[in-house]
CSV table of C-alpha atoms in Angstrom, one decimal:
chain,number,residue,atom,x,y,z
G,897,LYS,CA,27.6,109.7,145.1
G,898,VAL,CA,29.4,109.0,141.8
G,899,LEU,CA,32.9,110.8,142.3
G,900,VAL,CA,35.1,111.4,138.7
G,901,GLY,CA,39.0,110.8,139.6
G,902,ASP,CA,41.8,112.8,137.3
G,903,TRP,CA,43.8,108.8,136.7
G,904,THR,CA,46.8,109.7,138.3
G,905,VAL,CA,46.8,108.1,142.1
G,906,ALA,CA,47.1,111.4,144.2
G,907,GLY,CA,43.5,112.4,142.6
G,908,SER,CA,42.6,109.0,143.9
G,909,VAL,CA,43.8,109.6,147.6
G,910,ARG,CA,42.1,113.3,147.6
G,911,LEU,CA,38.5,111.5,146.2
G,912,ASN,CA,39.1,108.5,149.1
G,913,GLU,CA,39.8,110.8,151.8
G,914,ARG,CA,37.4,112.9,150.6
G,915,LEU,CA,34.0,110.0,150.9
G,916,LEU,CA,36.0,108.4,153.8
G,917,ALA,CA,35.1,111.7,155.8
G,918,ASP,CA,31.9,112.3,154.0
G,919,ARG,CA,29.0,111.1,157.0
G,920,GLU,CA,26.3,110.9,154.3
G,921,VAL,CA,28.7,108.3,152.7
G,922,GLU,CA,27.9,104.4,154.5
G,923,LEU,CA,30.1,102.6,152.0
G,924,VAL,CA,32.9,103.5,149.9
G,925,ILE,CA,33.3,101.5,146.0
G,926,GLY,CA,37.2,102.2,144.5
G,927,PHE,CA,36.0,101.3,141.1
G,928,GLY,CA,39.5,101.9,139.4
G,929,VAL,CA,43.1,100.8,140.3
G,930,PHE,CA,44.4,103.5,141.3
G,931,THR,CA,41.6,104.0,144.0
G,932,SER,CA,40.9,100.4,145.1
G,933,GLN,CA,45.0,100.2,146.1
G,934,ASP,CA,44.7,103.2,148.2
G,935,LEU,CA,41.2,101.8,150.1
G,936,ALA,CA,43.3,98.2,150.2
G,937,ARG,CA,46.6,100.0,151.9
G,938,ARG,CA,44.6,101.9,154.2
G,939,ALA,CA,45.3,100.6,157.8
G,940,THR,CA,41.6,101.0,159.0
G,941,LEU,CA,38.9,101.7,158.0
G,942,PRO,CA,35.8,104.0,159.2
G,943,LYS,CA,33.7,102.5,156.6
G,944,PRO,CA,33.0,99.4,154.8
G,945,VAL,CA,34.8,99.8,151.7
G,946,ILE,CA,34.8,97.4,148.1
G,947,ALA,CA,38.2,97.6,146.1
G,948,PRO,CA,37.1,96.4,143.3
G,949,ILE,CA,40.2,96.3,141.3
G,950,VAL,CA,43.3,94.6,142.9
G,951,VAL,CA,46.3,92.9,140.4
G,952,ASP,CA,48.7,91.4,142.6
G,953,PRO,CA,47.9,91.4,146.6
G,954,ARG,CA,50.9,90.6,147.3
G,955,GLY,CA,52.9,92.6,144.7
G,956,GLN,CA,51.2,95.5,145.7
G,957,ASN,CA,51.3,95.3,149.7
G,958,ILE,CA,47.7,94.5,150.1
G,959,PRO,CA,47.0,92.0,153.4
G,960,ILE,CA,45.7,88.8,152.2
G,961,GLN,CA,44.3,86.7,155.0
G,962,ALA,CA,43.2,82.7,154.5
G,963,GLY,CA,41.6,83.9,151.2
G,964,THR,CA,40.7,87.1,152.9
G,965,SER,CA,41.4,90.9,153.5
G,966,GLY,CA,41.5,89.6,156.7
G,967,VAL,CA,41.3,94.1,157.7
G,968,HIS,CA,38.0,95.6,159.2
G,969,ASN,CA,35.6,97.1,157.0
G,970,LEU,CA,37.6,95.7,153.8
G,971,SER,CA,36.7,93.9,150.8
G,972,TYR,CA,38.4,93.6,147.4
G,973,LEU,CA,38.9,91.7,144.8
G,974,VAL,CA,41.8,90.7,142.9
G,975,PHE,CA,41.1,90.8,138.8
G,976,PRO,CA,41.9,87.7,137.2
G,977,GLY,CA,44.7,87.3,134.7
G,978,THR,CA,44.5,84.8,132.1
G,979,TYR,CA,47.5,86.0,130.5
G,980,ALA,CA,48.9,82.8,129.9
G,981,ARG,CA,45.7,81.0,129.4
G,982,ASP,CA,44.9,83.6,126.4
G,983,PHE,CA,48.6,83.4,125.2
G,984,LYS,CA,48.4,80.0,124.5
G,985,LEU,CA,45.3,80.4,122.6
G,986,LEU,CA,46.3,83.0,120.9
G,987,GLN,CA,49.4,80.8,119.7
G,988,GLU,CA,47.0,78.0,119.1
G,989,ILE,CA,44.6,80.5,116.3
G,990,VAL,CA,47.4,82.1,114.8
G,991,PRO,CA,51.5,81.0,115.0
G,992,PHE,CA,53.2,83.9,116.4
G,993,LYS,CA,57.1,84.4,116.9
G,994,LYS,CA,57.0,87.7,118.1
G,995,LEU,CA,54.0,89.1,120.3
G,996,ALA,CA,53.7,93.0,121.9
G,997,PHE,CA,51.7,93.8,124.6
G,998,LEU,CA,49.8,96.8,123.9
G,999,THR,CA,49.5,98.1,128.3
G,1000,SER,CA,48.8,101.5,129.6
G,1001,LYS,CA,51.4,103.9,130.4
G,1002,ARG,CA,49.6,105.5,133.7
G,1003,TYR,CA,49.0,102.4,135.3
G,1004,HIS,CA,52.3,100.9,135.3
G,1005,GLU,CA,53.3,104.2,136.6
G,1006,GLY,CA,51.0,104.9,139.2
G,1007,VAL,CA,50.9,100.6,140.1
G,1008,PRO,CA,54.2,98.9,141.1
G,1009,SER,CA,55.4,96.6,138.9
G,1010,THR,CA,53.2,93.2,139.6
G,1011,ARG,CA,54.1,91.7,136.2
G,1012,PRO,CA,57.5,89.8,134.8
G,1013,SER,CA,59.8,91.4,132.8
G,1014,ASP,CA,59.5,90.7,129.2
G,1015,ALA,CA,62.4,88.2,129.1
G,1016,GLU,CA,60.2,86.4,132.0
G,1017,MET,CA,56.9,86.8,130.1
G,1018,SER,CA,59.1,85.4,126.5
G,1019,LYS,CA,59.1,82.6,128.1
G,1020,VAL,CA,55.2,82.2,129.2
G,1021,ALA,CA,54.1,83.8,125.3
G,1022,GLY,CA,56.6,80.7,123.9
G,1023,ALA,CA,57.6,83.1,121.9
G,1024,GLU,CA,59.7,86.8,121.6
G,1025,PHE,CA,57.7,89.3,124.0
G,1026,VAL,CA,58.3,92.9,123.9
G,1027,THR,CA,55.9,95.3,125.9
G,1028,ILE,CA,54.4,98.5,124.7
G,1029,ARG,CA,53.2,101.4,126.8
G,1030,PHE,CA,50.8,103.9,125.8
G,1031,ASP,CA,47.8,106.3,127.3
G,1032,ASP,CA,45.0,107.7,125.2
G,1033,ILE,CA,46.8,108.1,121.6
G,1034,ALA,CA,46.5,104.4,119.3
G,1035,ALA,CA,49.2,106.4,117.1
G,1036,ASP,CA,51.8,106.7,120.4
G,1037,ALA,CA,50.6,102.5,120.2
G,1038,PHE,CA,51.5,102.1,117.1
G,1039,ALA,CA,54.3,104.3,116.5
G,1040,ALA,CA,56.4,102.1,119.1
G,1041,LEU,CA,55.1,98.6,117.5
G,1042,PRO,CA,58.0,96.1,116.1
G,1043,LYS,CA,57.8,96.1,112.5
G,1044,ASP,CA,58.5,92.2,112.6
G,1045,ALA,CA,56.2,91.8,115.6
G,1046,ASP,CA,53.4,89.3,113.8
G,1047,ALA,CA,50.4,89.8,116.9
G,1048,VAL,CA,49.1,92.0,119.7
G,1049,TYR,CA,48.0,91.4,123.0
G,1050,LEU,CA,45.4,94.3,124.7
G,1051,ASP,CA,46.2,94.9,128.0
G,1052,VAL,CA,42.8,96.6,129.7
G,1053,MET,CA,43.3,99.9,128.7
G,1054,PRO,CA,41.2,103.2,129.3
G,1055,LEU,CA,41.1,104.5,126.3
G,1056,PRO,CA,38.4,106.6,124.6
G,1057,LEU,CA,36.4,104.7,121.8
G,1058,ARG,CA,37.6,106.8,118.6
G,1059,GLU,CA,41.4,105.5,119.1
G,1060,PHE,CA,40.0,102.0,120.2
G,1061,ASP,CA,38.6,101.8,117.1
G,1062,LYS,CA,41.7,103.8,115.6
G,1063,LEU,CA,43.4,100.5,117.5
G,1064,VAL,CA,42.2,98.5,116.1
G,1065,GLN,CA,41.5,99.4,112.8
G,1066,GLY,CA,45.2,99.6,112.6
G,1067,PHE,CA,45.9,96.0,113.6
G,1068,ILE,CA,43.2,95.5,110.6
G,1069,ASP,CA,45.4,97.4,108.0
G,1070,ARG,CA,48.7,95.1,109.3
G,1071,ARG,CA,46.2,92.0,109.3
G,1072,LEU,CA,48.0,91.9,112.9
G,1073,PRO,CA,46.2,89.0,115.5
G,1074,SER,CA,45.1,90.9,117.7
G,1075,PHE,CA,43.8,89.3,121.2
G,1076,SER,CA,41.8,91.3,123.8
G,1077,MET,CA,42.2,90.6,127.3
G,1078,MET,CA,38.9,92.5,128.2
G,1079,GLY,CA,36.6,90.1,126.5
G,1080,GLU,CA,33.6,90.0,124.1
G,1081,THR,CA,32.9,93.7,123.9
G,1082,GLU,CA,35.8,94.0,122.5
G,1083,VAL,CA,35.5,91.5,119.9
G,1084,LYS,CA,32.2,92.8,118.7
G,1085,ARG,CA,34.1,96.5,118.1
G,1086,GLY,CA,36.7,94.5,115.9
G,1087,MET,CA,39.3,92.7,118.0
G,1088,MET,CA,40.0,89.1,116.3
G,1089,ALA,CA,39.5,87.1,119.4
G,1090,ALA,CA,39.3,87.1,123.1
G,1091,ALA,CA,38.6,83.5,125.8
G,1092,ASN,CA,36.5,85.9,128.4
G,1093,PRO,CA,33.3,86.7,129.1
G,1094,ASP,CA,32.9,90.2,129.8
G,1095,ILE,CA,34.5,90.8,132.8
G,1096,PHE,CA,33.9,94.2,134.3
G,1097,GLN,CA,30.2,92.8,134.3
G,1098,ARG,CA,30.5,89.8,136.3
G,1099,LEU,CA,32.5,92.1,138.3
G,1100,ILE,CA,29.6,94.9,138.9
G,1101,ARG,CA,27.3,91.6,140.0
G,1102,ARG,CA,30.0,90.2,142.0
G,1103,ILE,CA,30.2,94.0,143.6
G,1104,ALA,CA,26.5,93.9,144.4
G,1105,LEU,CA,26.7,90.5,146.4
G,1106,ASN,CA,29.2,92.1,148.2
G,1107,ILE,CA,27.3,95.1,148.8
G,1108,HIS,CA,24.0,92.8,150.0
G,1109,ARG,CA,25.9,90.8,152.3
G,1110,ILE,CA,27.9,94.0,154.2
G,1111,VAL,CA,24.7,95.2,154.8
G,1112,SER,CA,23.3,92.3,156.2
G,1113,GLY,CA,25.7,92.3,158.3
G,1114,GLU,CA,28.6,90.6,157.5
G,1115,ASP,CA,32.4,92.1,157.9
G,1116,ALA,CA,34.1,93.2,154.5
G,1117,GLY,CA,37.0,92.2,155.8
G,1118,SER,CA,35.8,88.0,155.6
G,1119,LEU,CA,34.5,87.9,152.0
G,1120,PRO,CA,36.2,86.0,149.4
G,1121,VAL,CA,38.9,87.9,147.4
G,1122,ALA,CA,39.6,85.4,144.6
G,1123,PHE,CA,37.1,86.6,141.7
G,1124,PRO,CA,38.0,84.1,139.5
G,1125,PRO,CA,38.1,84.6,135.0
G,1126,GLY,CA,35.7,82.9,132.9
G,1127,LYS,CA,36.0,81.2,129.9
G,1128,ARG,CA,34.7,81.3,126.5
G,1129,LEU,CA,36.1,81.7,122.9
G,1130,TYR,CA,35.1,84.7,120.8
Protein backbone atom coordinates (compact mmCIF):
# COMPACT_ATOMS: atom_id res chain seq x y z
CA LYS A 1 0.00 0.00 0.00
CA VAL A 2 1.39 3.39 -0.99
CA LEU A 3 -0.22 6.37 0.73
CA VAL A 4 0.82 9.96 0.11
CA GLY A 5 0.83 12.54 2.89
CA ASP A 6 0.03 16.24 2.65
CA TRP A 7 3.41 17.68 3.72
CA THR A 8 2.16 18.50 7.23
CA VAL A 9 3.05 17.01 10.60
CA ALA A 10 -0.62 16.40 11.46
CA GLY A 11 -1.22 14.69 8.12
CA SER A 12 1.80 12.44 8.64
CA VAL A 13 0.58 11.43 12.09
CA ARG A 14 -2.85 10.51 10.67
CA LEU A 15 -1.19 8.51 7.90
CA ASN A 16 0.95 6.56 10.38
CA GLU A 17 -2.01 5.88 12.67
CA ARG A 18 -3.93 4.45 9.74
CA LEU A 19 -1.11 2.15 8.63
CA LEU A 20 -0.18 1.00 12.13
CA ALA A 21 -3.82 0.02 12.74
CA ASP A 22 -4.24 -1.68 9.35
CA ARG A 23 -4.16 -5.47 9.90
CA GLU A 24 -3.20 -6.05 6.27
CA VAL A 25 0.02 -4.05 6.72
CA GLU A 26 2.91 -5.99 8.26
CA LEU A 27 5.63 -3.35 8.03
CA VAL A 28 5.52 0.46 7.67
CA ILE A 29 8.09 2.63 5.89
CA GLY A 30 7.75 6.34 6.70
CA PHE A 31 9.55 7.79 3.69
CA GLY A 32 9.59 11.43 4.74
CA VAL A 33 10.95 13.76 7.42
CA PHE A 34 7.62 14.16 9.23
CA THR A 35 6.51 10.53 8.97
CA SER A 36 9.94 9.30 10.09
CA GLN A 37 9.98 11.62 13.09
CA ASP A 38 6.49 10.59 14.21
CA LEU A 39 7.20 6.87 13.89
CA ALA A 40 10.54 7.12 15.68
CA ARG A 41 9.06 9.02 18.63
CA ARG A 42 6.26 6.54 19.41
CA ALA A 43 6.67 4.75 22.73
CA THR A 44 5.34 1.44 21.41
CA LEU A 45 4.95 0.05 17.91
CA PRO A 46 2.58 -2.86 17.12
CA LYS A 47 4.57 -3.87 14.03
CA PRO A 48 8.04 -3.24 12.55
CA VAL A 49 8.61 0.22 11.10
CA ILE A 50 11.45 1.81 9.18
CA ALA A 51 11.92 5.57 9.53
CA PRO A 52 14.61 6.28 6.93
CA ILE A 53 14.88 10.07 7.13
CA VAL A 54 15.92 11.14 10.62
CA VAL A 55 18.03 14.29 10.66
CA ASP A 56 19.31 14.50 14.24
CA PRO A 57 18.17 11.84 16.74
CA ARG A 58 19.01 13.86 19.84
CA GLY A 59 17.68 17.14 18.44
CA GLN A 60 14.44 15.39 17.44
CA ASN A 61 14.14 13.50 20.76
CA ILE A 62 14.50 10.11 19.07
CA PRO A 63 16.00 7.21 21.05
CA ILE A 64 19.47 5.94 20.21
CA GLN A 65 21.37 3.20 22.04
CA ALA A 66 24.76 1.87 21.00
CA GLY A 67 24.22 2.81 17.36
CA THR A 68 20.68 1.36 17.19
CA SER A 69 17.25 2.63 18.20
CA GLY A 70 17.10 0.13 21.05
CA VAL A 71 13.30 0.19 20.69
CA HIS A 72 11.39 -2.95 19.74
CA ASN A 73 10.13 -2.77 16.13
CA LEU A 74 11.86 0.57 15.38
CA SER A 75 14.50 0.85 12.67
CA TYR A 76 15.54 4.27 11.49
CA LEU A 77 18.36 5.81 9.47
CA VAL A 78 20.17 9.05 10.16
CA PHE A 79 20.19 11.11 6.97
CA PRO A 80 23.81 12.05 6.21
CA GLY A 81 24.77 15.63 7.00
CA THR A 82 27.56 16.72 4.68
CA TYR A 83 27.28 20.49 4.98
CA ALA A 84 30.73 21.29 6.40
CA ARG A 85 32.43 19.07 3.82
CA ASP A 86 30.37 20.54 0.99
CA PHE A 87 31.03 24.15 2.03
CA LYS A 88 34.77 23.45 2.02
CA LEU A 89 34.61 21.87 -1.44
CA LEU A 90 32.60 24.78 -2.84
CA GLN A 91 35.06 27.24 -1.32
CA GLU A 92 37.89 25.40 -3.07
CA ILE A 93 36.10 25.44 -6.44
CA VAL A 94 34.82 29.03 -6.30
CA PRO A 95 35.93 31.11 -3.29
CA PHE A 96 32.92 32.95 -1.86
CA LYS A 97 32.38 35.65 0.73
CA LYS A 98 28.64 35.23 1.33
CA LEU A 99 26.84 31.90 1.01
CA ALA A 100 23.04 31.69 0.71
CA PHE A 101 21.66 28.42 2.13
CA LEU A 102 18.31 27.55 0.52
CA THR A 103 16.16 25.18 2.53
CA SER A 104 12.55 24.14 3.11
CA LYS A 105 10.38 26.50 5.15
CA ARG A 106 7.81 23.74 5.66
CA TYR A 107 10.47 21.39 7.01
CA HIS A 108 11.71 23.92 9.56
CA GLU A 109 8.19 24.61 10.75
CA GLY A 110 7.46 20.90 11.25
CA VAL A 111 10.72 19.66 12.74
CA PRO A 112 12.47 21.14 15.78
CA SER A 113 15.52 23.20 14.93
CA THR A 114 18.40 20.81 14.31
CA ARG A 115 20.83 23.22 12.65
CA PRO A 116 23.09 25.84 14.26
CA SER A 117 22.41 29.55 13.85
CA ASP A 118 23.61 31.51 10.83
CA ALA A 119 26.39 32.97 12.98
CA GLU A 120 27.59 29.50 13.95
CA MET A 121 27.29 28.26 10.37
CA SER A 122 29.37 31.24 9.20
CA LYS A 123 32.27 29.79 11.16
CA VAL A 124 31.75 26.39 9.53
CA ALA A 125 31.47 27.87 6.04
CA GLY A 126 34.42 30.20 6.51
CA ALA A 127 32.34 33.08 5.14
CA GLU A 128 29.15 35.02 5.84
CA PHE A 129 26.18 32.65 5.89
CA VAL A 130 22.49 33.42 5.43
CA THR A 131 19.56 30.97 5.50
CA ILE A 132 16.67 31.39 3.06
CA ARG A 133 13.54 29.35 3.76
CA PHE A 134 10.91 28.85 1.08
CA ASP A 135 8.57 26.13 -0.15
CA ASP A 136 7.31 25.48 -3.68
CA ILE A 137 7.98 28.69 -5.62
CA ALA A 138 11.43 29.50 -6.99
CA ALA A 139 10.53 33.20 -7.23
CA ASP A 140 10.14 33.30 -3.43
CA ALA A 141 13.75 32.17 -3.03
CA PHE A 142 15.04 34.85 -5.39
CA ALA A 143 12.95 37.53 -3.68
CA ALA A 144 14.75 36.74 -0.41
CA LEU A 145 18.21 36.21 -1.93
CA PRO A 146 20.67 38.90 -0.76
CA LYS A 147 22.09 40.88 -3.68
CA ASP A 148 25.61 40.43 -2.36
CA ALA A 149 25.41 36.63 -2.09
CA ASP A 150 28.10 35.17 -4.33
CA ALA A 151 27.30 31.44 -3.97
CA VAL A 152 24.27 29.29 -3.12
CA TYR A 153 23.85 25.90 -1.45
CA LEU A 154 20.64 23.97 -2.07
CA ASP A 155 19.44 21.72 0.75
CA VAL A 156 17.11 18.75 0.15
CA MET A 157 13.99 20.46 -1.22
CA PRO A 158 10.54 19.00 -2.10
CA LEU A 159 10.26 21.13 -5.25
CA PRO A 160 8.16 20.43 -8.34
CA LEU A 161 10.51 19.84 -11.26
CA ARG A 162 9.32 22.95 -13.10
CA GLU A 163 10.17 25.11 -10.07
CA PHE A 164 13.51 23.35 -9.60
CA ASP A 165 14.37 24.13 -13.21
CA LYS A 166 13.41 27.79 -12.70
CA LEU A 167 15.63 27.89 -9.62
CA VAL A 168 18.62 26.46 -11.48
CA GLN A 169 18.12 28.76 -14.45
CA GLY A 170 17.97 31.69 -12.06
CA PHE A 171 21.34 30.70 -10.61
CA ILE A 172 22.80 30.46 -14.11
CA ASP A 173 21.33 33.80 -15.22
CA ARG A 174 22.77 35.48 -12.11
CA ARG A 175 26.11 33.68 -12.57
CA LEU A 176 25.81 32.27 -9.05
CA PRO A 177 27.92 29.17 -8.30
CA SER A 178 25.54 26.54 -6.91
CA PHE A 179 26.14 23.39 -4.87
CA SER A 180 23.58 20.61 -4.34
CA MET A 181 23.28 18.57 -1.17
CA MET A 182 21.32 15.89 -3.04
CA GLY A 183 24.01 14.96 -5.50
CA GLU A 184 24.53 13.78 -9.04
CA THR A 185 20.93 13.98 -10.30
CA GLU A 186 20.65 17.69 -9.53
CA VAL A 187 23.98 18.40 -11.25
CA LYS A 188 22.57 16.70 -14.34
CA ARG A 189 19.61 19.11 -14.13
CA GLY A 190 21.87 22.14 -14.04
CA MET A 191 23.35 22.66 -10.56
CA MET A 192 27.04 23.52 -10.75
CA ALA A 193 28.43 20.90 -8.37
CA ALA A 194 27.71 18.26 -5.73
CA ALA A 195 29.67 15.69 -3.76
CA ASN A 196 27.07 13.05 -2.87
CA PRO A 197 26.39 10.02 -5.04
CA ASP A 198 22.59 10.00 -5.36
CA ILE A 199 21.41 9.70 -1.77
CA PHE A 200 17.93 8.32 -2.37
CA GLN A 201 19.08 5.43 -4.55
CA ARG A 202 21.50 4.36 -1.81
CA LEU A 203 18.83 4.93 0.84
CA ILE A 204 16.32 2.73 -0.97
CA ARG A 205 18.87 -0.10 -1.24
CA ARG A 206 19.57 0.18 2.49
CA ILE A 207 15.84 0.09 3.28
CA ALA A 208 15.51 -3.07 1.18
CA LEU A 209 18.38 -4.71 3.06
CA ASN A 210 16.82 -3.78 6.41
CA ILE A 211 13.46 -5.22 5.30
CA HIS A 212 15.24 -8.46 4.43
CA ARG A 213 16.84 -8.60 7.87
CA ILE A 214 13.53 -7.89 9.62
CA VAL A 215 11.53 -10.51 7.72
CA SER A 216 14.39 -12.95 8.36
CA GLY A 217 13.78 -12.61 12.08
CA GLU A 218 15.94 -9.75 13.37
CA ASP A 219 14.32 -7.12 15.59
CA ALA A 220 14.15 -3.78 13.81
CA GLY A 221 15.38 -2.13 16.99
CA SER A 222 18.72 -3.95 16.75
CA LEU A 223 19.68 -2.66 13.28
CA PRO A 224 22.33 0.09 12.90
CA VAL A 225 20.98 3.59 12.34
CA ALA A 226 24.12 5.06 10.76
CA PHE A 227 23.93 5.84 7.06
CA PRO A 228 27.38 7.10 6.03
CA PRO A 229 27.58 9.62 3.20
CA GLY A 230 29.28 8.79 -0.04
CA LYS A 231 31.76 11.14 -1.63
CA ARG A 232 32.41 11.85 -5.28
CA LEU A 233 32.72 15.28 -6.81
CA TYR A 234 30.31 15.94 -9.66
